[in-house]
Coordinates of C-alpha atoms in Angstrom, one line a residue:
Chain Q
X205 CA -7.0 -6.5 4.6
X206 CA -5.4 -9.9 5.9
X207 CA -1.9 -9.8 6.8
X208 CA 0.4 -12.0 5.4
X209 CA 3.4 -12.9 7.0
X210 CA 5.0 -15.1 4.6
X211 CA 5.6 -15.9 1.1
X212 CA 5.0 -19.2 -0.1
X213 CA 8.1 -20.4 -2.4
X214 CA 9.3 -24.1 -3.6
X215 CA 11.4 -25.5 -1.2
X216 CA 10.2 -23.8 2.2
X217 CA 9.9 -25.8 5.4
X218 CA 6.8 -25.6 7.4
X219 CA 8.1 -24.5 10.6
X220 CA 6.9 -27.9 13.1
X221 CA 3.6 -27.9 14.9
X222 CA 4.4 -30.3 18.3
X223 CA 1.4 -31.4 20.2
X224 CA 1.2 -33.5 23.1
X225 CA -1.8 -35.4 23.2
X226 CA -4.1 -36.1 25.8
X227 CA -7.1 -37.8 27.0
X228 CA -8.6 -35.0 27.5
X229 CA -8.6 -34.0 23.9
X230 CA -9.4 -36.9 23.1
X231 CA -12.7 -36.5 24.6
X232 CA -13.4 -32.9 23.5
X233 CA -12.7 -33.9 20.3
X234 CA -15.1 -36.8 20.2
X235 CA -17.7 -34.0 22.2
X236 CA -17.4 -32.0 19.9
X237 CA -17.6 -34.0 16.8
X238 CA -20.3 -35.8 18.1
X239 CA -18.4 -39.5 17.4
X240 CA -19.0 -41.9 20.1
X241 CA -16.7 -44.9 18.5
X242 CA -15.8 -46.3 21.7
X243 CA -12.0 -47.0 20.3
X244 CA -11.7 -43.5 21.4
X245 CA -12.7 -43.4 24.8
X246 CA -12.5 -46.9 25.8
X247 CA -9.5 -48.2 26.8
X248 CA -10.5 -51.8 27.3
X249 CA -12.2 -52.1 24.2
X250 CA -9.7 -50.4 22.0
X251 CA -7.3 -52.9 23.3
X252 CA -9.9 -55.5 22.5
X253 CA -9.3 -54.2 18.6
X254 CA -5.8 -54.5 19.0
X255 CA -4.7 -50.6 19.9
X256 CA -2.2 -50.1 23.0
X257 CA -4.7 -47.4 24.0
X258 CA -7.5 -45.6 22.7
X259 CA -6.9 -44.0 19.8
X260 CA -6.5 -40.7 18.3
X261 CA -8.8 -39.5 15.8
X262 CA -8.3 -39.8 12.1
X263 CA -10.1 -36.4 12.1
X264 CA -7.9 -35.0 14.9
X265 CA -4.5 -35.8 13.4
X266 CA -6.1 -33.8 10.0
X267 CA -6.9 -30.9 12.3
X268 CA -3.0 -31.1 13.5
X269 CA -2.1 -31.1 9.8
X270 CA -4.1 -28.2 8.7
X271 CA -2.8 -26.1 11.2
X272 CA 0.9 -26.5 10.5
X273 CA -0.2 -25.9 6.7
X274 CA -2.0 -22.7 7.4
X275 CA 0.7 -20.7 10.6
X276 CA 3.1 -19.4 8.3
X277 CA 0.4 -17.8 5.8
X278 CA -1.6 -15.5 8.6
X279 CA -5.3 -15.5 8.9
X280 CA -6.4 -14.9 5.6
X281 CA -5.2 -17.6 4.3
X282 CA -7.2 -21.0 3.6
X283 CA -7.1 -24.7 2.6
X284 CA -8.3 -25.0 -0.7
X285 CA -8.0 -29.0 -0.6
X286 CA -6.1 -31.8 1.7
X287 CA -5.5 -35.3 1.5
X288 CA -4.4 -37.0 3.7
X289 CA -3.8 -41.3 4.8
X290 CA -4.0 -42.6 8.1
X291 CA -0.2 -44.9 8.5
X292 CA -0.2 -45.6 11.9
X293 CA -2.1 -44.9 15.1
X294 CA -1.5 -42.8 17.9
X295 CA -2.0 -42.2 21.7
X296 CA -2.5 -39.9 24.8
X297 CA 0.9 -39.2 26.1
X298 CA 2.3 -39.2 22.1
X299 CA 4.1 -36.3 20.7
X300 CA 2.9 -35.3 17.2
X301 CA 5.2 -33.5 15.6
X302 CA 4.0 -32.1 11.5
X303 CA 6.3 -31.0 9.4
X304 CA 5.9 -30.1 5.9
X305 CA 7.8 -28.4 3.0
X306 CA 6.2 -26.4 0.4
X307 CA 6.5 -28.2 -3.3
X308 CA 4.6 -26.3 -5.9
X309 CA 3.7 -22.6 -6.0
X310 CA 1.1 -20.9 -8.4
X311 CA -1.5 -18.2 -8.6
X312 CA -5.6 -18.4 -8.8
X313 CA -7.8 -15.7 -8.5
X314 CA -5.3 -12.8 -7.8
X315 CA -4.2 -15.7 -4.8
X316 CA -1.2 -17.8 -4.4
X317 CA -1.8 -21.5 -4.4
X318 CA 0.9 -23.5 -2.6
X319 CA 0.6 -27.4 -2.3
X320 CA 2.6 -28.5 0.6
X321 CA 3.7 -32.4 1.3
X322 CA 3.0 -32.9 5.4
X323 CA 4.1 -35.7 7.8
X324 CA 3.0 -36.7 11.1
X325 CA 5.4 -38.4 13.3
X326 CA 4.8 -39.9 16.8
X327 CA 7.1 -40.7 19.4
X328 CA 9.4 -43.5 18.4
X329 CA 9.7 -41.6 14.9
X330 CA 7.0 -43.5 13.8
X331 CA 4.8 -42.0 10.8
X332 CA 1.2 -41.5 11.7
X333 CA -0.1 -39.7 8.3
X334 CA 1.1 -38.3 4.7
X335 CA -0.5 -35.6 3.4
X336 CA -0.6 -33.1 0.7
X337 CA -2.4 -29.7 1.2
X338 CA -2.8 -26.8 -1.2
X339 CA -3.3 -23.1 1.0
X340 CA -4.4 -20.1 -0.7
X341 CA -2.4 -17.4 0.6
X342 CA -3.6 -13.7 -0.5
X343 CA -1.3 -11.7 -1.9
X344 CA -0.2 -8.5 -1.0
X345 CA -3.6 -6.8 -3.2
X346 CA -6.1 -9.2 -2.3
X347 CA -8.8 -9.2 0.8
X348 CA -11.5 -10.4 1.5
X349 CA -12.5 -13.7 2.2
X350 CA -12.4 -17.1 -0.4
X351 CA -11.9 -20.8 -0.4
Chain E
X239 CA -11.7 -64.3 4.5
X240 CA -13.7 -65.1 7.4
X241 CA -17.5 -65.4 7.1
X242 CA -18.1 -62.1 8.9
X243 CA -16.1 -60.2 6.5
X244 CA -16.7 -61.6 3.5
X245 CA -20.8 -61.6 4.6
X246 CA -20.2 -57.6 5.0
X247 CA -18.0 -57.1 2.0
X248 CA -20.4 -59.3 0.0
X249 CA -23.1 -56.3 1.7
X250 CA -21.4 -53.6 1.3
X251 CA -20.8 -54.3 -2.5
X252 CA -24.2 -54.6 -3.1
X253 CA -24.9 -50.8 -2.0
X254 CA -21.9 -49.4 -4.1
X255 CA -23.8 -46.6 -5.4
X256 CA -26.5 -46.2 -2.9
X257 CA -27.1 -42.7 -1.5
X258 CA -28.0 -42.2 2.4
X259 CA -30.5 -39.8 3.7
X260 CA -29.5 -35.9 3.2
X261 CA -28.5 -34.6 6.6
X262 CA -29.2 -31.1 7.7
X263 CA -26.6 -29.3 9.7
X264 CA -25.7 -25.5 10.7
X265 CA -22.8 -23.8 11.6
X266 CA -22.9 -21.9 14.5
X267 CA -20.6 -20.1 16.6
X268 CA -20.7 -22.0 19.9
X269 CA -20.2 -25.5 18.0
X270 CA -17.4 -23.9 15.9
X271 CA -15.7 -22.6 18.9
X272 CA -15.5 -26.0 20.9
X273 CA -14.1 -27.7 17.6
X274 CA -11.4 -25.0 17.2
X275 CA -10.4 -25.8 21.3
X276 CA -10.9 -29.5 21.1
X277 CA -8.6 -29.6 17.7
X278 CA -6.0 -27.0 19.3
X279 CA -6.5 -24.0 17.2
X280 CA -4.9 -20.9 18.4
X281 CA -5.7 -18.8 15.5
X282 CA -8.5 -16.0 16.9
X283 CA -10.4 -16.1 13.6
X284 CA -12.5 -18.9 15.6
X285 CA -12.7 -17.2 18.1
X286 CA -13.3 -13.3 18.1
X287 CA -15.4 -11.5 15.8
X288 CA -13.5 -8.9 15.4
X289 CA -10.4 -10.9 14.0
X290 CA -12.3 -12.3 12.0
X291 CA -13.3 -9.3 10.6
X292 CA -9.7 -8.0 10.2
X293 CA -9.0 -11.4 8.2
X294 CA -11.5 -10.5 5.5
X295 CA -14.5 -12.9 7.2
X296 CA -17.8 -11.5 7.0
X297 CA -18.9 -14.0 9.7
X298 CA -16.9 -16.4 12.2
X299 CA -15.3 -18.6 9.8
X300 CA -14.8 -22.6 11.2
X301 CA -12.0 -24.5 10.9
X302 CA -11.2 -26.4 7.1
X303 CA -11.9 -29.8 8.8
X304 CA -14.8 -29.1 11.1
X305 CA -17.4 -30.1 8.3
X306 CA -16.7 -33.2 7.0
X307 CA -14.9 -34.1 11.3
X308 CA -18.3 -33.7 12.8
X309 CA -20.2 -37.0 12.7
X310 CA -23.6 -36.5 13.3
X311 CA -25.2 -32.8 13.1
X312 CA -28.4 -33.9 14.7
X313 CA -29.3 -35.3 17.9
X314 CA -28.1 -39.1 16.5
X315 CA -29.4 -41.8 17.6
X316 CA -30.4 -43.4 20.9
X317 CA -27.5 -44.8 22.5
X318 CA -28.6 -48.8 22.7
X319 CA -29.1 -48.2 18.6
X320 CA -25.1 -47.8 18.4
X321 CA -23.4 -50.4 16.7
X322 CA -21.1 -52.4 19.4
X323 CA -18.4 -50.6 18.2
X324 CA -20.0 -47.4 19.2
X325 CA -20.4 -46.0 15.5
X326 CA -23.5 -45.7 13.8
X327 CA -24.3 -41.9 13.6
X328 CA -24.7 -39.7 10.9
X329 CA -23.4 -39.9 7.4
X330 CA -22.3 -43.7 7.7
X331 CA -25.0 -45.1 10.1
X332 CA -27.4 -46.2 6.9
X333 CA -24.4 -48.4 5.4
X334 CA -25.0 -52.1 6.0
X335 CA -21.3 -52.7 7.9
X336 CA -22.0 -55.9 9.5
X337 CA -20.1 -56.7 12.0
X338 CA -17.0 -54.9 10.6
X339 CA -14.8 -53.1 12.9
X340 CA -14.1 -49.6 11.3
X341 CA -11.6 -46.9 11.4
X342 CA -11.0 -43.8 9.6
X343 CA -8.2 -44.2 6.7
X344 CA -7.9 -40.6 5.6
X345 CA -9.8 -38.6 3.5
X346 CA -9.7 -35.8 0.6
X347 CA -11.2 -32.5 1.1
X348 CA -12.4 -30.2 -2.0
X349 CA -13.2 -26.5 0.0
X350 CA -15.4 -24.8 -2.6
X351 CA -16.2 -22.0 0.0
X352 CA -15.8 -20.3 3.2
X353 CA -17.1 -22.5 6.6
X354 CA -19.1 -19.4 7.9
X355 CA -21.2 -19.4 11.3
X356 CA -24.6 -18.9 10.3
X357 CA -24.7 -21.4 7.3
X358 CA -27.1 -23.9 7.1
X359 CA -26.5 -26.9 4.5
X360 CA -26.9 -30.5 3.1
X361 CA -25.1 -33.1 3.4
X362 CA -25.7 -36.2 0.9
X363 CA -23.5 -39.3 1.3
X364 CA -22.9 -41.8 -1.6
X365 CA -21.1 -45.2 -1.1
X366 CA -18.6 -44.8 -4.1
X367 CA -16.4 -48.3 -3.5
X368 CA -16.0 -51.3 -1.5
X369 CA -12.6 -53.7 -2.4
X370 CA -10.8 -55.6 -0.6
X371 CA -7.1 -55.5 0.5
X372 CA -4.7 -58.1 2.4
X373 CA -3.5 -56.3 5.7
X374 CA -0.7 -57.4 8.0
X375 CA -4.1 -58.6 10.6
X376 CA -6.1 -60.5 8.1
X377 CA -8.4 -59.2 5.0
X378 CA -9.2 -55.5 5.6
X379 CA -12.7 -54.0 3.5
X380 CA -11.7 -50.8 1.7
X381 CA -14.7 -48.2 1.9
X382 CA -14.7 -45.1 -0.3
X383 CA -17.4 -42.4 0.5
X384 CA -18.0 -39.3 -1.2
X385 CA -19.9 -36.7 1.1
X386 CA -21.0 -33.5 -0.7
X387 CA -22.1 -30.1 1.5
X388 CA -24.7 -27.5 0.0
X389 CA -25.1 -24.4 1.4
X390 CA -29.2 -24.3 1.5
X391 CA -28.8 -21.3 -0.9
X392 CA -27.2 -23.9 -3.4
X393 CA -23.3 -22.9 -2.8
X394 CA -21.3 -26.2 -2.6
X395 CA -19.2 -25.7 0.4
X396 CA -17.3 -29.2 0.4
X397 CA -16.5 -32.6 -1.0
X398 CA -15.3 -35.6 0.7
X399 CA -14.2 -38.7 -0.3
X400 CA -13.2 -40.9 2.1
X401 CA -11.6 -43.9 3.0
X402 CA -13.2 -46.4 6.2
X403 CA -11.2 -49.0 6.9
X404 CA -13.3 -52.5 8.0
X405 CA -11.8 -55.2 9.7

């Protein structure tokens, strides 16, 4: 069975996910994903488009955001949905710090559904993304695996 | 509106509706492990088969974003068939951009089932909207695609609407 190790409730803060972000990930990232848009590797040509440096992906900021939505739930639990808007760009050396608060709480298929309002600062307290997640979280009767 | 941008908006509206070629993928545990590291995921679930196992996973799950965050699950294109801009794989490289610069805007996931290693899927992208939007640098074109995975045994795994941002 999957532990749990918290209890989604209406007003619960998302303990902080900090990240430091580097070139390096950066260029896994793109790797990985296969996404050879040179604003992400390319520093003179991102600069060309108008970005201090290259630029960190949409894509990875989401990742970031998922995370901090899913640590306080334990493995079992999962994203059922996320939505998220890109506000401002970031770059290697930035901090990205998510934070998120839980605002609604309710049950689905013996889970419980909590949708959770994210932000995504950078350095500079400068907002990078808004997002709004929902995380299935199994309850203390429930295994197995589900969306 | 410059000619450029108003020549690819004018483009781009004219596809609204327009589907691009299916794309076949699979999940597999070597590309799920190097998205988990390259996104920062300390959670073993991507990682070990045995805590994935404790979780309630029959199989390696992969991380929520890694379906709709991976670009192109073929070989792609040769490099000198890249746009300028670099882009010009996978699920957006059939739409007629012009000479648009584009960025991601954000996106909205629909997870209808586990990500598990050893699936193999569909992906079929549709060009939903195209509109346009003053920005602080000049007219932006607003691109809405919806992406929808299949499992090939017909279990939707995902939708995705997203937003590309052309400049």
């Amino acid at each position: 069975m999957s532990p749990v190790t918290a209890t989604p409730y209406v007003g619960m803060r998302i303990p902080d996910i900090v990240t430091e972000i580097t070139t390096a990930q950066l260029f896994l990232f793109s790797a990985a994903t296969w996404n050879p848009h040179r604003i992400h590797y390319d520093k003179p040509y991102a600069q060309s488009e108008q970005f201090e440096d290259v630029v960190v992906q949409s894509h990875l900021h989401a990742c970031l955001l998922s995370q901090a939505a899913l640590a306080p739930f334990g493995p079992g639990a999962t994203i059922r949905s996320i939505s998220w808007q890109n506000r401002a760009p970031a770059y290697p050396g930035d901090t990205l710090v998510v934070s998120g608060e839980v605002t609604e709480v309710g049950e689905a298929d013996g889970r419980v559904l909590a949708t959770i309002a994210l932000l995504e600062h950078r350095s500079g307290n400068i907002v990078c993304v808004r997002a709004t997640a929902t995380v299935a979280v199994p309850s203390m009767s429930t295994a197995g695996e589900g969306a | 509106m410059t000619t450029d941008v108003t020549s690819a908006y004018d483009g781009l509206r004219g596809a609204i509706g327009a589907q691009g070629q299916p794309l076949r993928g699979a999940l597999d545990i070597v590309s799920i492990e190097r998205f988990a590291r390259a996104s920062g995921e300390i959670d073993e679930i991507y990682y070990s088969d045995d805590a994935a196992r404790a979780a309630g996973y029959s199989a390696r799950p992969a991380p929520p974003l890694m379906l709709s965050s991976v670009q192109e699950w073929g070989g792609g294109p040769a490099v000198d068939a890249l746009r300028p801009d670099g882009s010009g794989v996978g699920k957006e490289s059939w739409l007629p951009f012009g000479g648009l610069q584009i960025m991601g805007g954000g996106q909205s996931l629909d997870v209808h089932a586990p990500l598990l290693a050893g699936t193999t899927f569909t992906a079929v992208p549709t060009l939903e909207d195209v509109t346009l939007k003053s920005g602080g640098s000049g007219e932006l074109v607003m691109i809405t695609i919806t992406t929808r995975y299949m499992a090939d045994d017909g279990q939707p795994l995902l939708t995705c609407t997203e937003t590309l941002i052309g400049r």
